[in-house]
């Protein structure tokens, strides 16, 4: 007897199967009898995937776009300055309210696990307190990991070091950093070393904003890989952005990537933000500023697409849809082969779950019963259409539904209703 059967869906690997759910766990996969279920959702012909996962976000800043003003230059540095202005006036209640609204959007999109950086450069630690409150409020349906992120520099900001320690003491999950924003390259490297030692001592993962610049000589990822290897942190360290790698010398990168693979360091490019912010100082040709995704994957490095920003000082758009993120990523990284497009879907689901170390993730017996049903036949079609999330199940409960978005036509001799699906299964 199951509490819920999700019937007849197509899994990302192409298998057609019923999914039986009891409590918050998947308890059977195969050909199941409807009579054995309290509730049945018929999803014949639709794609059923494990939920989307975002490995890089800023929940303390989200939905603040335009407050107190917009980013006129469109650069990362003006965005950081603007966020500094906003921090002076924002209240904890506003941050909680905006973050919860974003989590509603995420839940409706089947985005059920988020790693969010939270700024620790505020002596009051309002953002940390707000995000801990949000983590607790959403834990029934979204797994939220928080990263202690010294936005204004672990050393460059006079109290960031102490405040980052306080944030970790308050229960923040991951150690962050921003070495390219320290005063010197040497300070940046020293910050990577100290933060990795801090993570090793506390048994925490590391996820740093790293080399988010067009400077081909910004090489903090090398230090991050070295420290991960030296301290035995393999599999627990991620470098976010890594945009400088786009501009690095090719010979240097041919040495760097095997070092990253050896150190078990994952990479998190954020294609919507990277393509928007990088190359702003170029005339033409203008660099794309996205890191070397396919080349890292060829070396066995885990790479996941992150969203980074939605409606905040750095980015004026966004919908909490990880398919938008993957769609941009596959264009900028030129991952157009069907195998590469399927890999892009895998990056915003399974690969991101691996980076976050999520327990019980996936669609197999014993997994956590969380999934999303999409109005698409397979992962490639999902990327092309970025379609309605027909149903979202989190920890055994149906938490969101969206109707199909078919269009009505009024054209003589043509069908009255069209769907944009190319291959309709079932
Ligand atoms: Fe970020």
JSON list of N, CA, C and O in Angstrom, two decimals, residues 344-397:
[
{"chain": "A", "resi": 344, "resn": "UNK", "atom": "N", "xyz": [23.72, 18.75, -19.51]},
{"chain": "A", "resi": 344, "resn": "UNK", "atom": "CA", "xyz": [23.31, 20.02, -18.90]},
{"chain": "A", "resi": 344, "resn": "UNK", "atom": "C", "xyz": [22.12, 19.83, -17.96]},
{"chain": "A", "resi": 344, "resn": "UNK", "atom": "O", "xyz": [22.04, 20.46, -16.90]},
{"chain": "A", "resi": 345, "resn": "UNK", "atom": "N", "xyz": [21.17, 18.98, -18.37]},
{"chain": "A", "resi": 345, "resn": "UNK", "atom": "CA", "xyz": [20.03, 18.67, -17.50]},
{"chain": "A", "resi": 345, "resn": "UNK", "atom": "C", "xyz": [20.53, 17.96, -16.24]},
{"chain": "A", "resi": 345, "resn": "UNK", "atom": "O", "xyz": [20.10, 18.25, -15.11]},
{"chain": "A", "resi": 346, "resn": "UNK", "atom": "N", "xyz": [21.46, 17.03, -16.44]},
{"chain": "A", "resi": 346, "resn": "UNK", "atom": "CA", "xyz": [22.04, 16.29, -15.32]},
{"chain": "A", "resi": 346, "resn": "UNK", "atom": "C", "xyz": [22.77, 17.24, -14.36]},
{"chain": "A", "resi": 346, "resn": "UNK", "atom": "O", "xyz": [22.76, 17.04, -13.15]},
{"chain": "A", "resi": 347, "resn": "UNK", "atom": "N", "xyz": [23.37, 18.30, -14.92]},
{"chain": "A", "resi": 347, "resn": "UNK", "atom": "CA", "xyz": [24.11, 19.25, -14.08]},
{"chain": "A", "resi": 347, "resn": "UNK", "atom": "C", "xyz": [23.19, 19.99, -13.11]},
{"chain": "A", "resi": 347, "resn": "UNK", "atom": "O", "xyz": [23.58, 20.26, -11.97]},
{"chain": "A", "resi": 348, "resn": "UNK", "atom": "N", "xyz": [21.97, 20.34, -13.55]},
{"chain": "A", "resi": 348, "resn": "UNK", "atom": "CA", "xyz": [21.07, 21.08, -12.65]},
{"chain": "A", "resi": 348, "resn": "UNK", "atom": "C", "xyz": [20.23, 20.16, -11.76]},
{"chain": "A", "resi": 348, "resn": "UNK", "atom": "O", "xyz": [19.37, 20.62, -11.01]},
{"chain": "A", "resi": 349, "resn": "UNK", "atom": "N", "xyz": [20.48, 18.85, -11.90]},
{"chain": "A", "resi": 349, "resn": "UNK", "atom": "CA", "xyz": [19.80, 17.89, -11.01]},
{"chain": "A", "resi": 349, "resn": "UNK", "atom": "C", "xyz": [20.88, 17.08, -10.26]},
{"chain": "A", "resi": 349, "resn": "UNK", "atom": "O", "xyz": [21.33, 17.48, -9.20]},
{"chain": "A", "resi": 350, "resn": "UNK", "atom": "N", "xyz": [21.31, 15.98, -10.86]},
{"chain": "A", "resi": 350, "resn": "UNK", "atom": "CA", "xyz": [22.17, 15.02, -10.15]},
{"chain": "A", "resi": 350, "resn": "UNK", "atom": "C", "xyz": [23.54, 15.59, -9.79]},
{"chain": "A", "resi": 350, "resn": "UNK", "atom": "O", "xyz": [24.04, 15.35, -8.68]},
{"chain": "A", "resi": 351, "resn": "UNK", "atom": "N", "xyz": [24.18, 16.31, -10.72]},
{"chain": "A", "resi": 351, "resn": "UNK", "atom": "CA", "xyz": [25.53, 16.82, -10.43]},
{"chain": "A", "resi": 351, "resn": "UNK", "atom": "C", "xyz": [25.49, 17.86, -9.31]},
{"chain": "A", "resi": 351, "resn": "UNK", "atom": "O", "xyz": [26.36, 17.89, -8.44]},
{"chain": "A", "resi": 352, "resn": "UNK", "atom": "N", "xyz": [24.48, 18.73, -9.35]},
{"chain": "A", "resi": 352, "resn": "UNK", "atom": "CA", "xyz": [24.36, 19.72, -8.27]},
{"chain": "A", "resi": 352, "resn": "UNK", "atom": "C", "xyz": [24.08, 19.05, -6.93]},
{"chain": "A", "resi": 352, "resn": "UNK", "atom": "O", "xyz": [24.57, 19.49, -5.89]},
{"chain": "A", "resi": 353, "resn": "UNK", "atom": "N", "xyz": [23.27, 17.98, -6.96]},
{"chain": "A", "resi": 353, "resn": "UNK", "atom": "CA", "xyz": [22.98, 17.24, -5.71]},
{"chain": "A", "resi": 353, "resn": "UNK", "atom": "C", "xyz": [24.28, 16.64, -5.15]},
{"chain": "A", "resi": 353, "resn": "UNK", "atom": "O", "xyz": [24.49, 16.62, -3.94]},
{"chain": "A", "resi": 354, "resn": "UNK", "atom": "N", "xyz": [25.15, 16.18, -6.05]},
{"chain": "A", "resi": 354, "resn": "UNK", "atom": "CA", "xyz": [26.43, 15.62, -5.61]},
{"chain": "A", "resi": 354, "resn": "UNK", "atom": "C", "xyz": [27.29, 16.72, -4.97]},
{"chain": "A", "resi": 354, "resn": "UNK", "atom": "O", "xyz": [27.91, 16.50, -3.93]},
{"chain": "A", "resi": 355, "resn": "UNK", "atom": "N", "xyz": [27.31, 17.90, -5.57]},
{"chain": "A", "resi": 355, "resn": "UNK", "atom": "CA", "xyz": [28.10, 19.00, -5.01]},
{"chain": "A", "resi": 355, "resn": "UNK", "atom": "C", "xyz": [27.60, 19.36, -3.61]},
{"chain": "A", "resi": 355, "resn": "UNK", "atom": "O", "xyz": [28.38, 19.62, -2.70]},
{"chain": "A", "resi": 356, "resn": "UNK", "atom": "N", "xyz": [26.28, 19.37, -3.44]},
{"chain": "A", "resi": 356, "resn": "UNK", "atom": "CA", "xyz": [25.71, 19.71, -2.12]},
{"chain": "A", "resi": 356, "resn": "UNK", "atom": "C", "xyz": [25.79, 18.55, -1.13]},
{"chain": "A", "resi": 356, "resn": "UNK", "atom": "O", "xyz": [25.50, 18.73, 0.05]},
{"chain": "A", "resi": 357, "resn": "UNK", "atom": "N", "xyz": [26.13, 17.35, -1.63]},
{"chain": "A", "resi": 357, "resn": "UNK", "atom": "CA", "xyz": [26.19, 16.19, -0.74]},
{"chain": "A", "resi": 357, "resn": "UNK", "atom": "C", "xyz": [24.83, 15.80, -0.21]},
{"chain": "A", "resi": 357, "resn": "UNK", "atom": "O", "xyz": [24.69, 15.38, 0.95]},
{"chain": "A", "resi": 358, "resn": "UNK", "atom": "N", "xyz": [23.77, 15.92, -1.05]},
{"chain": "A", "resi": 358, "resn": "UNK", "atom": "CA", "xyz": [22.41, 15.64, -0.59]},
{"chain": "A", "resi": 358, "resn": "UNK", "atom": "C", "xyz": [22.22, 14.15, -0.33]},
{"chain": "A", "resi": 358, "resn": "UNK", "atom": "O", "xyz": [22.54, 13.32, -1.19]},
{"chain": "A", "resi": 359, "resn": "UNK", "atom": "N", "xyz": [21.69, 13.83, 0.81]},
{"chain": "A", "resi": 359, "resn": "UNK", "atom": "CA", "xyz": [21.42, 12.43, 1.16]},
{"chain": "A", "resi": 359, "resn": "UNK", "atom": "C", "xyz": [20.11, 11.98, 0.52]},
{"chain": "A", "resi": 359, "resn": "UNK", "atom": "O", "xyz": [19.14, 12.72, 0.53]},
{"chain": "A", "resi": 360, "resn": "UNK", "atom": "N", "xyz": [20.07, 10.76, -0.01]},
{"chain": "A", "resi": 360, "resn": "UNK", "atom": "CA", "xyz": [18.83, 10.18, -0.51]},
{"chain": "A", "resi": 360, "resn": "UNK", "atom": "C", "xyz": [18.27, 10.86, -1.74]},
{"chain": "A", "resi": 360, "resn": "UNK", "atom": "O", "xyz": [17.07, 10.81, -2.00]},
{"chain": "A", "resi": 361, "resn": "UNK", "atom": "N", "xyz": [19.13, 11.53, -2.52]},
{"chain": "A", "resi": 361, "resn": "UNK", "atom": "CA", "xyz": [18.65, 12.22, -3.71]},
{"chain": "A", "resi": 361, "resn": "UNK", "atom": "C", "xyz": [18.52, 11.23, -4.87]},
{"chain": "A", "resi": 361, "resn": "UNK", "atom": "O", "xyz": [19.36, 10.37, -5.06]},
{"chain": "A", "resi": 362, "resn": "UNK", "atom": "N", "xyz": [17.46, 11.36, -5.67]},
{"chain": "A", "resi": 362, "resn": "UNK", "atom": "CA", "xyz": [17.32, 10.55, -6.88]},
{"chain": "A", "resi": 362, "resn": "UNK", "atom": "C", "xyz": [15.98, 9.84, -6.93]},
{"chain": "A", "resi": 362, "resn": "UNK", "atom": "O", "xyz": [15.15, 10.00, -6.04]},
{"chain": "A", "resi": 363, "resn": "UNK", "atom": "N", "xyz": [15.79, 9.07, -7.98]},
{"chain": "A", "resi": 363, "resn": "UNK", "atom": "CA", "xyz": [14.57, 8.29, -8.11]},
{"chain": "A", "resi": 363, "resn": "UNK", "atom": "C", "xyz": [14.93, 6.81, -8.08]},
{"chain": "A", "resi": 363, "resn": "UNK", "atom": "O", "xyz": [15.17, 6.18, -9.10]},
{"chain": "A", "resi": 364, "resn": "UNK", "atom": "N", "xyz": [15.05, 6.29, -6.88]},
{"chain": "A", "resi": 364, "resn": "UNK", "atom": "CA", "xyz": [15.34, 4.87, -6.67]},
{"chain": "A", "resi": 364, "resn": "UNK", "atom": "C", "xyz": [14.71, 4.47, -5.34]},
{"chain": "A", "resi": 364, "resn": "UNK", "atom": "O", "xyz": [14.40, 5.33, -4.50]},
{"chain": "A", "resi": 365, "resn": "UNK", "atom": "N", "xyz": [14.52, 3.18, -5.16]},
{"chain": "A", "resi": 365, "resn": "UNK", "atom": "CA", "xyz": [13.92, 2.70, -3.92]},
{"chain": "A", "resi": 365, "resn": "UNK", "atom": "C", "xyz": [14.81, 3.11, -2.74]},
{"chain": "A", "resi": 365, "resn": "UNK", "atom": "O", "xyz": [16.02, 2.91, -2.77]},
{"chain": "A", "resi": 366, "resn": "UNK", "atom": "N", "xyz": [14.18, 3.74, -1.76]},
{"chain": "A", "resi": 366, "resn": "UNK", "atom": "CA", "xyz": [14.92, 4.22, -0.59]},
{"chain": "A", "resi": 366, "resn": "UNK", "atom": "C", "xyz": [15.24, 5.70, -0.66]},
{"chain": "A", "resi": 366, "resn": "UNK", "atom": "O", "xyz": [15.64, 6.29, 0.35]},
{"chain": "A", "resi": 367, "resn": "UNK", "atom": "N", "xyz": [15.09, 6.31, -1.86]},
{"chain": "A", "resi": 367, "resn": "UNK", "atom": "CA", "xyz": [15.40, 7.73, -2.00]},
{"chain": "A", "resi": 367, "resn": "UNK", "atom": "C", "xyz": [14.33, 8.58, -1.32]},
{"chain": "A", "resi": 367, "resn": "UNK", "atom": "O", "xyz": [13.20, 8.12, -1.08]},
{"chain": "A", "resi": 368, "resn": "UNK", "atom": "N", "xyz": [14.69, 9.82, -1.03]},
{"chain": "A", "resi": 368, "resn": "UNK", "atom": "CA", "xyz": [13.69, 10.78, -0.55]},
{"chain": "A", "resi": 368, "resn": "UNK", "atom": "C", "xyz": [12.66, 11.01, -1.66]},
{"chain": "A", "resi": 368, "resn": "UNK", "atom": "O", "xyz": [13.04, 11.16, -2.83]},
{"chain": "A", "resi": 369, "resn": "UNK", "atom": "N", "xyz": [11.38, 11.01, -1.30]},
{"chain": "A", "resi": 369, "resn": "UNK", "atom": "CA", "xyz": [10.32, 11.10, -2.31]},
{"chain": "A", "resi": 369, "resn": "UNK", "atom": "C", "xyz": [10.09, 12.55, -2.73]},
{"chain": "A", "resi": 369, "resn": "UNK", "atom": "O", "xyz": [9.11, 13.18, -2.36]},
{"chain": "A", "resi": 370, "resn": "UNK", "atom": "N", "xyz": [11.04, 13.07, -3.49]},
{"chain": "A", "resi": 370, "resn": "UNK", "atom": "CA", "xyz": [10.94, 14.43, -4.04]},
{"chain": "A", "resi": 370, "resn": "UNK", "atom": "C", "xyz": [11.15, 14.34, -5.54]},
{"chain": "A", "resi": 370, "resn": "UNK", "atom": "O", "xyz": [12.11, 13.70, -6.00]},
{"chain": "A", "resi": 371, "resn": "UNK", "atom": "N", "xyz": [10.27, 14.97, -6.30]},
{"chain": "A", "resi": 371, "resn": "UNK", "atom": "CA", "xyz": [10.37, 14.89, -7.75]},
{"chain": "A", "resi": 371, "resn": "UNK", "atom": "C", "xyz": [9.60, 16.03, -8.40]},
{"chain": "A", "resi": 371, "resn": "UNK", "atom": "O", "xyz": [8.81, 16.73, -7.75]},
{"chain": "A", "resi": 372, "resn": "UNK", "atom": "N", "xyz": [9.85, 16.19, -9.70]},
{"chain": "A", "resi": 372, "resn": "UNK", "atom": "CA", "xyz": [9.13, 17.20, -10.46]},
{"chain": "A", "resi": 372, "resn": "UNK", "atom": "C", "xyz": [8.65, 16.57, -11.77]},
{"chain": "A", "resi": 372, "resn": "UNK", "atom": "O", "xyz": [9.38, 15.80, -12.39]},
{"chain": "A", "resi": 373, "resn": "UNK", "atom": "N", "xyz": [7.40, 16.87, -12.14]},
{"chain": "A", "resi": 373, "resn": "UNK", "atom": "CA", "xyz": [6.81, 16.38, -13.39]},
{"chain": "A", "resi": 373, "resn": "UNK", "atom": "C", "xyz": [6.77, 17.54, -14.38]},
{"chain": "A", "resi": 373, "resn": "UNK", "atom": "O", "xyz": [6.22, 18.60, -14.07]},
{"chain": "A", "resi": 374, "resn": "UNK", "atom": "N", "xyz": [7.39, 17.32, -15.55]},
{"chain": "A", "resi": 374, "resn": "UNK", "atom": "CA", "xyz": [7.48, 18.40, -16.54]},
{"chain": "A", "resi": 374, "resn": "UNK", "atom": "C", "xyz": [6.67, 18.07, -17.78]},
{"chain": "A", "resi": 374, "resn": "UNK", "atom": "O", "xyz": [6.59, 16.91, -18.20]},
{"chain": "A", "resi": 375, "resn": "UNK", "atom": "N", "xyz": [6.11, 19.11, -18.40]},
{"chain": "A", "resi": 375, "resn": "UNK", "atom": "CA", "xyz": [5.34, 18.95, -19.65]},
{"chain": "A", "resi": 375, "resn": "UNK", "atom": "C", "xyz": [6.33, 18.84, -20.81]},
{"chain": "A", "resi": 375, "resn": "UNK", "atom": "O", "xyz": [6.44, 19.73, -21.66]},
{"chain": "A", "resi": 376, "resn": "UNK", "atom": "N", "xyz": [7.07, 17.73, -20.82]},
{"chain": "A", "resi": 376, "resn": "UNK", "atom": "CA", "xyz": [8.09, 17.47, -21.84]},
{"chain": "A", "resi": 376, "resn": "UNK", "atom": "C", "xyz": [8.30, 15.96, -21.90]},
{"chain": "A", "resi": 376, "resn": "UNK", "atom": "O", "xyz": [7.97, 15.24, -20.95]},
{"chain": "A", "resi": 377, "resn": "UNK", "atom": "N", "xyz": [8.83, 15.48, -23.03]},
{"chain": "A", "resi": 377, "resn": "UNK", "atom": "CA", "xyz": [9.01, 14.05, -23.18]},
{"chain": "A", "resi": 377, "resn": "UNK", "atom": "C", "xyz": [10.35, 13.54, -22.68]},
{"chain": "A", "resi": 377, "resn": "UNK", "atom": "O", "xyz": [10.49, 12.37, -22.33]},
{"chain": "A", "resi": 378, "resn": "UNK", "atom": "N", "xyz": [11.35, 14.40, -22.65]},
{"chain": "A", "resi": 378, "resn": "UNK", "atom": "CA", "xyz": [12.69, 13.98, -22.23]},
{"chain": "A", "resi": 378, "resn": "UNK", "atom": "C", "xyz": [13.49, 15.23, -21.81]},
{"chain": "A", "resi": 378, "resn": "UNK", "atom": "O", "xyz": [13.03, 16.36, -21.99]},
{"chain": "A", "resi": 379, "resn": "UNK", "atom": "N", "xyz": [14.69, 15.03, -21.28]},
{"chain": "A", "resi": 379, "resn": "UNK", "atom": "CA", "xyz": [15.46, 16.18, -20.77]},
{"chain": "A", "resi": 379, "resn": "UNK", "atom": "C", "xyz": [15.79, 17.22, -21.84]},
{"chain": "A", "resi": 379, "resn": "UNK", "atom": "O", "xyz": [15.80, 18.43, -21.55]},
{"chain": "A", "resi": 380, "resn": "UNK", "atom": "N", "xyz": [16.06, 16.79, -23.07]},
{"chain": "A", "resi": 380, "resn": "UNK", "atom": "CA", "xyz": [16.40, 17.76, -24.11]},
{"chain": "A", "resi": 380, "resn": "UNK", "atom": "C", "xyz": [15.18, 18.62, -24.44]},
{"chain": "A", "resi": 380, "resn": "UNK", "atom": "O", "xyz": [15.28, 19.85, -24.60]},
{"chain": "A", "resi": 381, "resn": "UNK", "atom": "N", "xyz": [14.01, 17.98, -24.52]},
{"chain": "A", "resi": 381, "resn": "UNK", "atom": "CA", "xyz": [12.80, 18.76, -24.78]},
{"chain": "A", "resi": 381, "resn": "UNK", "atom": "C", "xyz": [12.50, 19.71, -23.61]},
{"chain": "A", "resi": 381, "resn": "UNK", "atom": "O", "xyz": [12.02, 20.84, -23.80]},
{"chain": "A", "resi": 382, "resn": "UNK", "atom": "N", "xyz": [12.81, 19.27, -22.41]},
{"chain": "A", "resi": 382, "resn": "UNK", "atom": "CA", "xyz": [12.61, 20.14, -21.24]},
{"chain": "A", "resi": 382, "resn": "UNK", "atom": "C", "xyz": [13.48, 21.39, -21.36]},
{"chain": "A", "resi": 382, "resn": "UNK", "atom": "O", "xyz": [13.05, 22.50, -21.05]},
{"chain": "A", "resi": 383, "resn": "UNK", "atom": "N", "xyz": [14.71, 21.22, -21.84]},
{"chain": "A", "resi": 383, "resn": "UNK", "atom": "CA", "xyz": [15.60, 22.38, -22.01]},
{"chain": "A", "resi": 383, "resn": "UNK", "atom": "C", "xyz": [15.08, 23.30, -23.11]},
{"chain": "A", "resi": 383, "resn": "UNK", "atom": "O", "xyz": [15.15, 24.52, -23.00]},
{"chain": "A", "resi": 384, "resn": "UNK", "atom": "N", "xyz": [14.57, 22.70, -24.18]},
{"chain": "A", "resi": 384, "resn": "UNK", "atom": "CA", "xyz": [14.09, 23.52, -25.30]},
{"chain": "A", "resi": 384, "resn": "UNK", "atom": "C", "xyz": [12.87, 24.34, -24.90]},
{"chain": "A", "resi": 384, "resn": "UNK", "atom": "O", "xyz": [12.77, 25.53, -25.21]},
{"chain": "A", "resi": 385, "resn": "UNK", "atom": "N", "xyz": [11.95, 23.70, -24.17]},
{"chain": "A", "resi": 385, "resn": "UNK", "atom": "CA", "xyz": [10.66, 24.36, -23.87]},
{"chain": "A", "resi": 385, "resn": "UNK", "atom": "C", "xyz": [10.66, 25.10, -22.53]},
{"chain": "A", "resi": 385, "resn": "UNK", "atom": "O", "xyz": [9.88, 26.04, -22.36]},
{"chain": "A", "resi": 386, "resn": "UNK", "atom": "N", "xyz": [11.50, 24.66, -21.60]},
{"chain": "A", "resi": 386, "resn": "UNK", "atom": "CA", "xyz": [11.41, 25.14, -20.21]},
{"chain": "A", "resi": 386, "resn": "UNK", "atom": "C", "xyz": [9.93, 25.22, -19.79]},
{"chain": "A", "resi": 386, "resn": "UNK", "atom": "O", "xyz": [9.39, 26.28, -19.50]},
{"chain": "A", "resi": 387, "resn": "UNK", "atom": "N", "xyz": [9.29, 24.05, -19.81]},
{"chain": "A", "resi": 387, "resn": "UNK", "atom": "CA", "xyz": [7.82, 23.99, -19.75]},
{"chain": "A", "resi": 387, "resn": "UNK", "atom": "C", "xyz": [7.26, 24.04, -18.33]},
{"chain": "A", "resi": 387, "resn": "UNK", "atom": "O", "xyz": [7.99, 24.13, -17.35]},
{"chain": "A", "resi": 388, "resn": "UNK", "atom": "N", "xyz": [5.93, 23.96, -18.27]},
{"chain": "A", "resi": 388, "resn": "UNK", "atom": "CA", "xyz": [5.22, 23.97, -16.99]},
{"chain": "A", "resi": 388, "resn": "UNK", "atom": "C", "xyz": [5.66, 22.79, -16.13]},
{"chain": "A", "resi": 388, "resn": "UNK", "atom": "O", "xyz": [5.90, 21.69, -16.63]},
{"chain": "A", "resi": 389, "resn": "UNK", "atom": "N", "xyz": [5.76, 23.06, -14.82]},
{"chain": "A", "resi": 389, "resn": "UNK", "atom": "CA", "xyz": [6.01, 21.99, -13.85]},
{"chain": "A", "resi": 389, "resn": "UNK", "atom": "C", "xyz": [4.63, 21.50, -13.43]},
{"chain": "A", "resi": 389, "resn": "UNK", "atom": "O", "xyz": [3.95, 22.12, -12.60]},
{"chain": "A", "resi": 390, "resn": "UNK", "atom": "N", "xyz": [4.18, 20.39, -14.06]},
{"chain": "A", "resi": 390, "resn": "UNK", "atom": "CA", "xyz": [2.81, 19.94, -13.87]},
{"chain": "A", "resi": 390, "resn": "UNK", "atom": "C", "xyz": [2.53, 19.56, -12.42]},
{"chain": "A", "resi": 390, "resn": "UNK", "atom": "O", "xyz": [1.43, 19.80, -11.91]},
{"chain": "A", "resi": 391, "resn": "UNK", "atom": "N", "xyz": [3.54, 18.96, -11.77]},
{"chain": "A", "resi": 391, "resn": "UNK", "atom": "CA", "xyz": [3.40, 18.62, -10.35]},
{"chain": "A", "resi": 391, "resn": "UNK", "atom": "C", "xyz": [4.77, 18.60, -9.71]},
{"chain": "A", "resi": 391, "resn": "UNK", "atom": "O", "xyz": [5.76, 18.26, -10.36]},
{"chain": "A", "resi": 392, "resn": "UNK", "atom": "N", "xyz": [4.80, 19.02, -8.46]},
{"chain": "A", "resi": 392, "resn": "UNK", "atom": "CA", "xyz": [6.05, 18.96, -7.68]},
{"chain": "A", "resi": 392, "resn": "UNK", "atom": "C", "xyz": [5.73, 18.22, -6.39]},
{"chain": "A", "resi": 392, "resn": "UNK", "atom": "O", "xyz": [4.78, 18.56, -5.68]},
{"chain": "A", "resi": 393, "resn": "UNK", "atom": "N", "xyz": [6.51, 17.18, -6.12]},
{"chain": "A", "resi": 393, "resn": "UNK", "atom": "CA", "xyz": [6.36, 16.41, -4.88]},
{"chain": "A", "resi": 393, "resn": "UNK", "atom": "C", "xyz": [7.61, 16.64, -4.04]},
{"chain": "A", "resi": 393, "resn": "UNK", "atom": "O", "xyz": [8.74, 16.50, -4.54]},
{"chain": "A", "resi": 394, "resn": "UNK", "atom": "N", "xyz": [7.42, 17.02, -2.79]},
{"chain": "A", "resi": 394, "resn": "UNK", "atom": "CA", "xyz": [8.56, 17.20, -1.88]},
{"chain": "A", "resi": 394, "resn": "UNK", "atom": "C", "xyz": [8.34, 16.37, -0.63]},
{"chain": "A", "resi": 394, "resn": "UNK", "atom": "O", "xyz": [7.33, 16.52, 0.05]},
{"chain": "A", "resi": 395, "resn": "UNK", "atom": "N", "xyz": [9.29, 15.47, -0.38]},
{"chain": "A", "resi": 395, "resn": "UNK", "atom": "CA", "xyz": [9.27, 14.64, 0.83]},
{"chain": "A", "resi": 395, "resn": "UNK", "atom": "C", "xyz": [7.92, 13.94, 0.99]},
{"chain": "A", "resi": 395, "resn": "UNK", "atom": "O", "xyz": [7.34, 13.91, 2.08]},
{"chain": "A", "resi": 396, "resn": "UNK", "atom": "N", "xyz": [7.40, 13.46, -0.16]},
{"chain": "A", "resi": 396, "resn": "UNK", "atom": "CA", "xyz": [6.18, 12.65, -0.15]},
{"chain": "A", "resi": 396, "resn": "UNK", "atom": "C", "xyz": [4.89, 13.42, -0.33]},
{"chain": "A", "resi": 396, "resn": "UNK", "atom": "O", "xyz": [3.82, 12.82, -0.49]},
{"chain": "A", "resi": 397, "resn": "UNK", "atom": "N", "xyz": [4.94, 14.75, -0.32]},
{"chain": "A", "resi": 397, "resn": "UNK", "atom": "CA", "xyz": [3.72, 15.55, -0.44]},
{"chain": "A", "resi": 397, "resn": "UNK", "atom": "C", "xyz": [3.69, 16.29, -1.77]},
{"chain": "A", "resi": 397, "resn": "UNK", "atom": "O", "xyz": [4.71, 16.86, -2.18]}
]
